[in-house]
Coordinates of C-alpha atoms and ligand atoms in Angstrom, one line a residue:
M749 CA 0.0 0.0 0.0
T750 CA 2.7 2.4 1.0
T751 CA 4.7 1.5 -2.2
A752 CA 1.7 2.3 -4.4
L753 CA 1.2 5.6 -2.6
T754 CA 4.9 6.5 -3.0
A755 CA 4.7 5.8 -6.8
D756 CA 1.7 8.2 -7.0
A757 CA 3.5 10.8 -4.9
G758 CA 4.0 13.1 -7.9
T759 CA 0.3 13.7 -8.2
L760 CA -0.3 14.4 -4.5
D761 CA 0.8 17.5 -2.5
G762 CA 2.4 17.0 0.9
E763 CA -0.7 17.2 3.0
A764 CA -2.7 14.9 0.7
M765 CA 0.1 12.4 0.7
F766 CA 0.3 12.5 4.5
D767 CA -3.5 12.0 4.8
A768 CA -3.4 9.1 2.3
L769 CA -0.5 7.4 4.2
I770 CA -2.4 7.7 7.5
E771 CA -5.6 6.4 5.9
A772 CA -3.7 3.4 4.4
D773 CA -2.0 2.7 7.7
G774 CA 1.3 3.5 6.2
R775 CA 4.5 5.0 7.7
I776 CA 5.6 8.6 7.8
E777 CA 9.3 9.0 7.5
P778 CA 11.5 12.0 8.7
R779 CA 11.8 13.6 5.2
D780 CA 8.0 13.3 4.5
W781 CA 5.8 16.4 4.8
M782 CA 3.8 16.3 8.1
P783 CA 1.5 18.7 9.9
E784 CA 3.2 20.8 12.5
A785 CA 0.9 19.5 15.2
Y786 CA 1.8 15.9 14.3
R787 CA 5.5 16.8 14.6
R788 CA 4.9 18.5 17.9
T789 CA 2.9 15.7 19.3
L790 CA 5.5 13.2 18.4
I791 CA 8.3 15.3 19.9
R792 CA 6.2 15.6 23.1
Q793 CA 5.5 11.9 23.4
I794 CA 8.8 10.5 22.3
S795 CA 10.9 12.9 24.4
Q796 CA 8.8 12.3 27.5
H797 CA 9.2 8.6 26.8
A798 CA 13.0 9.0 26.5
H799 CA 13.2 11.0 29.7
S800 CA 11.2 8.3 31.5
E801 CA 13.7 5.7 30.5
I802 CA 16.6 7.9 31.7
I803 CA 15.0 8.9 35.0
G804 CA 13.7 5.4 35.3
M805 CA 17.3 4.2 35.8
Q806 CA 17.4 5.9 39.3
P807 CA 15.0 3.8 41.4
E808 CA 16.7 0.5 40.3
G809 CA 20.2 2.0 40.0
A810 CA 20.1 2.6 43.8
W811 CA 20.0 -1.2 44.3
I812 CA 22.9 -2.2 42.1
T813 CA 25.4 -2.1 44.9
R814 CA 23.0 -3.8 47.3
A815 CA 21.7 -6.7 45.1
P816 CA 21.7 -9.9 47.2
S817 CA 24.0 -11.9 45.0
L818 CA 26.5 -11.5 42.1
K819 CA 24.0 -13.0 39.7
R820 CA 21.2 -10.6 40.8
K821 CA 23.7 -7.7 40.6
S822 CA 24.8 -8.5 37.0
I823 CA 21.1 -9.0 35.9
L824 CA 20.1 -5.6 37.5
L825 CA 23.1 -3.9 36.0
A826 CA 22.2 -5.2 32.5
K827 CA 18.6 -4.1 33.0
V828 CA 19.6 -0.5 34.0
Q829 CA 22.0 -0.3 31.0
D830 CA 19.1 -1.4 28.7
E831 CA 17.1 1.5 30.0
A832 CA 19.9 3.9 29.2
G833 CA 19.9 2.3 25.7
H834 CA 16.1 2.8 25.3
G835 CA 16.5 6.4 26.3
L836 CA 19.2 6.8 23.6
Y837 CA 17.1 5.2 20.8
L838 CA 14.2 7.4 21.7
Y839 CA 16.2 10.6 21.8
S840 CA 17.5 9.7 18.4
A841 CA 14.0 9.1 17.1
A842 CA 12.9 12.5 18.5
Q843 CA 16.0 14.2 16.9
T844 CA 14.7 13.1 13.4
L845 CA 11.8 15.5 14.1
G846 CA 14.0 18.6 14.4
I847 CA 14.8 18.9 18.1
T848 CA 18.3 18.5 19.4
R849 CA 19.4 16.2 22.2
D850 CA 20.7 19.3 24.1
E851 CA 17.3 21.0 23.9
M852 CA 15.5 17.9 25.3
T853 CA 18.1 17.4 28.1
Q854 CA 17.8 21.0 29.0
Q855 CA 14.0 20.8 29.2
L856 CA 14.4 17.8 31.5
V857 CA 16.9 19.3 33.9
D858 CA 15.1 22.6 34.0
G859 CA 11.9 20.8 35.1
K860 CA 10.0 21.8 31.9
A861 CA 9.6 18.3 30.5
R862 CA 7.5 15.5 31.8
Y863 CA 8.5 11.9 32.5
S864 CA 6.4 9.0 33.7
S865 CA 4.8 9.5 37.1
I866 CA 5.9 6.0 38.2
F867 CA 9.6 7.0 38.7
N868 CA 8.8 9.4 41.6
Y869 CA 8.2 6.6 44.1
P870 CA 10.9 5.2 46.4
T871 CA 12.5 1.7 46.4
P872 CA 13.1 0.9 50.1
T873 CA 13.5 -2.9 49.7
W874 CA 14.9 -5.5 47.4
A875 CA 11.4 -6.7 46.6
D876 CA 10.8 -3.3 44.9
M877 CA 13.2 -4.6 42.1
G878 CA 10.7 -7.5 41.6
A879 CA 7.6 -5.2 41.7
I880 CA 9.2 -2.8 39.3
G881 CA 10.0 -5.5 36.8
W882 CA 6.7 -7.3 37.1
L883 CA 4.4 -4.3 37.3
V884 CA 6.2 -1.3 35.8
D885 CA 7.8 -3.2 32.9
G886 CA 4.6 -5.2 32.6
A887 CA 2.6 -1.9 32.2
A888 CA 5.3 -0.6 29.9
I889 CA 5.0 -3.6 27.6
C890 CA 1.2 -3.4 27.4
N891 CA 1.4 0.3 26.5
Q892 CA 4.4 -0.1 24.1
V893 CA 3.6 -3.2 22.0
P894 CA 0.9 -1.2 20.1
L895 CA 3.5 1.6 19.7
C896 CA 5.6 -0.7 17.5
R897 CA 2.9 0.1 14.9
A898 CA 3.0 3.8 15.5
S899 CA 2.7 5.7 12.2
Y900 CA 6.0 7.5 12.6
G901 CA 8.7 5.1 11.3
P902 CA 11.7 5.9 13.6
Y903 CA 9.4 5.7 16.7
G904 CA 7.8 2.4 15.7
R905 CA 11.1 0.8 14.8
A906 CA 12.8 1.9 18.1
M907 CA 9.8 0.4 19.9
V908 CA 10.3 -3.1 18.4
R909 CA 13.7 -3.5 20.0
I910 CA 12.7 -1.8 23.2
C911 CA 9.7 -4.2 23.7
K912 CA 11.9 -7.3 23.2
E913 CA 14.1 -6.1 26.1
E914 CA 11.2 -5.0 28.2
S915 CA 9.8 -8.5 28.1
F916 CA 13.0 -9.9 29.6
H917 CA 12.8 -7.2 32.2
Q918 CA 9.3 -8.2 33.1
R919 CA 10.2 -11.8 33.5
Q920 CA 13.2 -11.0 35.7
G921 CA 10.9 -9.0 38.0
F922 CA 8.4 -11.8 38.1
E923 CA 11.2 -14.3 39.0
I924 CA 12.5 -12.1 41.8
L925 CA 9.0 -12.0 43.3
L926 CA 8.5 -15.7 42.8
T927 CA 11.8 -16.5 44.6
L928 CA 10.7 -14.2 47.5
M929 CA 7.3 -15.8 47.7
Q930 CA 8.8 -19.2 48.0
G931 CA 11.1 -18.0 50.8
T932 CA 10.6 -17.1 54.4
E933 CA 7.5 -15.5 55.9
E934 CA 9.5 -12.2 56.1
Q935 CA 10.4 -12.4 52.4
R936 CA 6.8 -13.1 51.5
E937 CA 5.7 -10.1 53.5
M938 CA 8.3 -8.0 51.8
A939 CA 7.1 -9.1 48.3
Q940 CA 3.5 -8.4 49.2
D941 CA 4.3 -5.0 50.6
A942 CA 6.2 -4.0 47.4
V943 CA 3.2 -5.2 45.3
N944 CA 0.9 -3.1 47.5
R945 CA 3.0 0.0 47.0
W946 CA 3.5 -0.3 43.2
Y947 CA 0.2 -1.7 42.0
W948 CA -1.9 1.6 41.9
P949 CA 1.0 3.8 40.6
S950 CA 1.5 1.2 37.8
L951 CA -2.1 1.6 36.7
M952 CA -1.6 5.4 36.6
M953 CA 1.2 4.9 34.0
F954 CA -1.4 4.5 31.3
G955 CA -2.4 8.1 31.8
P956 CA -5.7 9.8 32.8
P957 CA -9.1 8.2 32.1
D958 CA -10.2 8.5 28.5
D959 CA -12.7 11.2 29.1
D960 CA -9.9 13.3 30.7
S961 CA -7.2 12.6 28.2
P962 CA -6.8 15.7 25.9
N963 CA -4.3 14.1 23.5
S964 CA -5.8 10.6 22.9
A965 CA -8.3 11.3 20.2
Q966 CA -5.9 13.1 17.9
S967 CA -3.0 10.7 18.6
M968 CA -5.3 7.8 17.7
A969 CA -6.6 9.5 14.5
W970 CA -2.9 9.8 13.5
N971 CA -2.2 6.2 14.3
I972 CA 0.4 7.1 16.9
K973 CA -1.7 5.6 19.8
R974 CA -3.6 2.5 18.8
F975 CA -5.7 2.0 22.0
S976 CA -7.1 4.3 24.5
N977 CA -5.5 4.7 28.0
D978 CA -8.4 2.9 29.7
D979 CA -8.4 0.0 27.2
L980 CA -4.7 -0.6 27.8
R981 CA -5.1 -0.3 31.6
Q982 CA -7.9 -2.9 31.4
R983 CA -5.8 -5.2 29.3
F984 CA -2.9 -4.9 31.8
V985 CA -5.2 -5.8 34.8
S986 CA -6.5 -8.9 33.0
M987 CA -2.9 -10.0 32.4
L988 CA -2.0 -9.5 36.0
V989 CA -4.7 -11.4 37.7
P990 CA -3.6 -14.9 36.7
Q991 CA 0.1 -14.0 37.2
A992 CA -0.7 -12.8 40.7
A993 CA -2.3 -16.2 41.4
V994 CA 0.9 -18.0 40.3
L995 CA 3.0 -15.7 42.5
G996 CA 0.6 -16.1 45.4
V997 CA 0.4 -12.3 45.9
T998 CA -2.8 -10.3 46.4
L999 CA -3.6 -7.4 44.2
P1000 CA -4.5 -4.6 46.6
D1001 CA -7.9 -3.8 45.1
P1002 CA -10.9 -5.1 47.1
D1003 CA -13.2 -4.2 44.2
L1004 CA -11.3 -6.3 41.7
R1005 CA -13.6 -9.0 40.3
F1006 CA -14.4 -10.8 37.1
N1007 CA -17.4 -9.4 35.3
D1008 CA -19.2 -12.3 33.4
E1009 CA -21.0 -9.8 31.1
T1010 CA -18.0 -7.9 29.9
G1011 CA -15.5 -10.8 30.2
Q1012 CA -13.2 -8.3 31.9
Y1013 CA -12.1 -7.5 35.4
D1014 CA -13.9 -4.6 37.1
M1015 CA -11.6 -2.6 39.2
G1016 CA -11.8 -0.1 42.0
E1017 CA -11.4 3.7 41.6
I1018 CA -7.9 5.0 41.0
D1019 CA -6.8 7.9 43.2
W1020 CA -6.5 10.5 40.5
T1021 CA -5.7 13.2 43.0
E1022 CA -2.5 11.4 43.8
F1023 CA -1.8 11.1 40.0
H1024 CA -2.3 14.9 39.5
E1025 CA -0.1 15.7 42.6
V1026 CA 2.7 13.6 41.1
L1027 CA 2.3 15.2 37.7
A1028 CA 2.4 18.6 39.4
G1029 CA 5.8 17.8 40.9
R1030 CA 4.6 16.9 44.3
G1031 CA 5.1 13.2 44.3
P1032 CA 7.3 11.5 46.9
L1033 CA 10.6 11.9 45.0
N1034 CA 10.1 14.3 42.1
T1035 CA 12.6 16.9 43.4
L1036 CA 15.3 14.3 44.1
R1037 CA 15.0 12.5 40.8
R1038 CA 15.3 15.7 38.8
Q1039 CA 18.2 17.0 41.0
H1040 CA 20.1 13.8 40.5
R1041 CA 19.7 14.1 36.8
R1042 CA 20.8 17.7 36.8
E1043 CA 23.9 16.9 38.8
A1044 CA 24.8 13.9 36.6
H1045 CA 24.4 16.2 33.6
E1046 CA 26.6 18.9 35.1
E1047 CA 29.2 16.4 36.3
G1048 CA 29.3 14.8 32.9
A1049 CA 30.1 18.0 31.0
W1050 CA 33.8 17.1 30.8
V1051 CA 32.9 13.8 29.1
R1052 CA 30.8 15.5 26.5
E1053 CA 33.5 18.1 25.9
A1054 CA 36.2 15.4 25.6
A1055 CA 34.1 13.4 23.2
A1056 CA 33.4 16.4 21.0
A1057 CA 37.1 17.4 21.0
Y1058 CA 38.1 13.9 20.0
A1059 CA 35.5 13.8 17.2
A1060 CA 36.6 17.2 15.9
K1061 CA 40.3 16.0 15.9
K1062 CA 39.3 12.8 14.0
N1063 CA 37.3 14.8 11.5
A1064 CA 40.1 17.2 10.9
A1065 CA 42.6 14.3 10.3
R1066 CA 40.1 12.7 7.9
T1067 CA 39.7 16.0 5.9
Q1068 CA 43.5 16.4 5.8
T1069 CA 44.0 12.9 4.4
A1070 CA 41.2 13.4 1.8
A1071 CA 42.8 16.6 0.7
A1072 CA 46.3 15.1 0.4
Ligands
FAQ735 N1 3.1 10.2 33.9 O1 -3.8 13.2 27.0 P1 -2.9 12.2 27.7 C1 9.0 2.6 31.2 C2 0.5 13.4 30.9 S1 8.7 3.8 30.1 C3 3.4 11.5 33.6 O2 -3.5 10.9 28.0 P2 -0.9 11.1 26.0 C4 10.2 1.7 30.9 C5 0.7 13.5 29.4 O3 2.0 13.5 29.0 C6 7.3 4.7 30.8 N2 2.6 12.2 32.7 O4 -1.5 12.1 27.1 C7 10.9 1.4 32.2 C8 -0.1 14.7 29.1 O5 0.7 15.8 29.4 P3 1.2 16.9 28.3 C9 6.9 5.8 29.9 C10 1.5 11.6 32.2 O6 0.4 11.5 25.6 C11 10.5 0.5 33.1 C12 -1.3 14.7 30.1 O7 -0.8 13.9 31.1 N3 6.2 5.3 28.8 O8 8.3 2.4 32.1 C13 1.2 10.3 32.5 O9 -1.9 10.9 24.9 C14 11.1 0.2 34.3 C15 -2.6 14.2 29.5 O10 -2.5 12.8 29.2 C16 5.8 6.1 27.8 O11 6.2 7.3 27.8 C17 2.1 9.6 33.4 N4 1.8 8.3 33.7 O12 -0.9 9.7 26.8 C18 12.0 2.2 32.5 C19 5.1 5.4 26.6 N5 0.1 10.0 31.8 O13 2.2 16.3 27.5 C20 12.7 1.9 33.7 C21 4.7 6.4 25.5 C22 -0.3 11.1 31.1 O14 -0.1 17.2 27.4 C23 12.3 1.0 34.6 N6 3.8 7.4 25.9 N7 0.6 12.0 31.4 O15 1.6 18.1 29.1 C24 2.4 7.2 25.9 O16 1.9 6.1 25.5 C25 1.5 8.3 26.2 O17 2.3 9.5 26.2 C26 0.8 8.2 27.6 C27 0.0 9.5 27.9 C28 -0.1 7.0 27.6 C29 1.9 8.1 28.8

């Protein structure tokens, strides 16, 4: 379909071509004409997503030195490195839309850019590593698998690789919780406590309810988002219930029950006041997360300067060789 449209491109102006590609469920590439609002929406979503991956390294990064065994330490280290990689793919995808990495980073450290609410919660115990993998990566997969089909090519392609890695992350979290649940009474309590603390915030990752989501309708019309926030949240809960039974943990929602008519799990009311407080910067750790990022950015200035100087030296040598 896309090929046929490309062959006809000479007869269509940019806007008509864009509309036809979206209509045909084709892909928009960086050099294609696109409406300014589509570009802005993508920069907003992709950069927020990239920032989430980078800030998301902090809650788990804090446990690398305290992991209970060498094996656990190396797995956690690899996971946190994956998250850095995801941030880099996503910043690169956003750059194809005309924003620089420096601009995005500045927005993050200045507190002007959003990142996922979930990373403003603390990680006081080892079981939090399990709960993050199982619930946070689990929610991320539910939300991100449909994004592999996002209409913007570089975003969709980045998501394919990210989702493969997220599925490993989710399984390692599940396995940490399973090990704890098969351990002592104290370990089981620690696992349940972590699930209690991460469950509701993980449901908030999908964003506000559909009737309070200003961006969803347009993003779905442009084939960026494929499902609404509430649909994905529902899908996530249906996935969790049987997994919780295998783990032997309780999901902390007394209203959670299967509805024979809808074939879905009805759930209790999410505390949207808490969600809005976290988005407004008043979550448990918003200030600390951003401050750490700012400090790391400032302390890393010499690395960026050295890399740029090295690249300039290499380029100069290459130009000289070519001229000789
Ligand atoms: N946190 O109209 P909508 C991960 C904002 S990656 C903060 O529904 P939209 C991997 C939203 O930006 C997790 N802000 O917006 C990992 C908008 O504000 P704006 C990140 C939120 O864009 C695991 C406003 O509310 N994933 O976990 C949140 O259509 C473990 C109105 O909302 C992605 O970014 C929130 N939870 O839908 C890493 C996936 N929800 O910009 C380390 C890609 C909403 O108008 C360890 N993004 N807002 O000022 C998306 O799918 C979408 O952007 C949504 C929001 C679904 C997040």
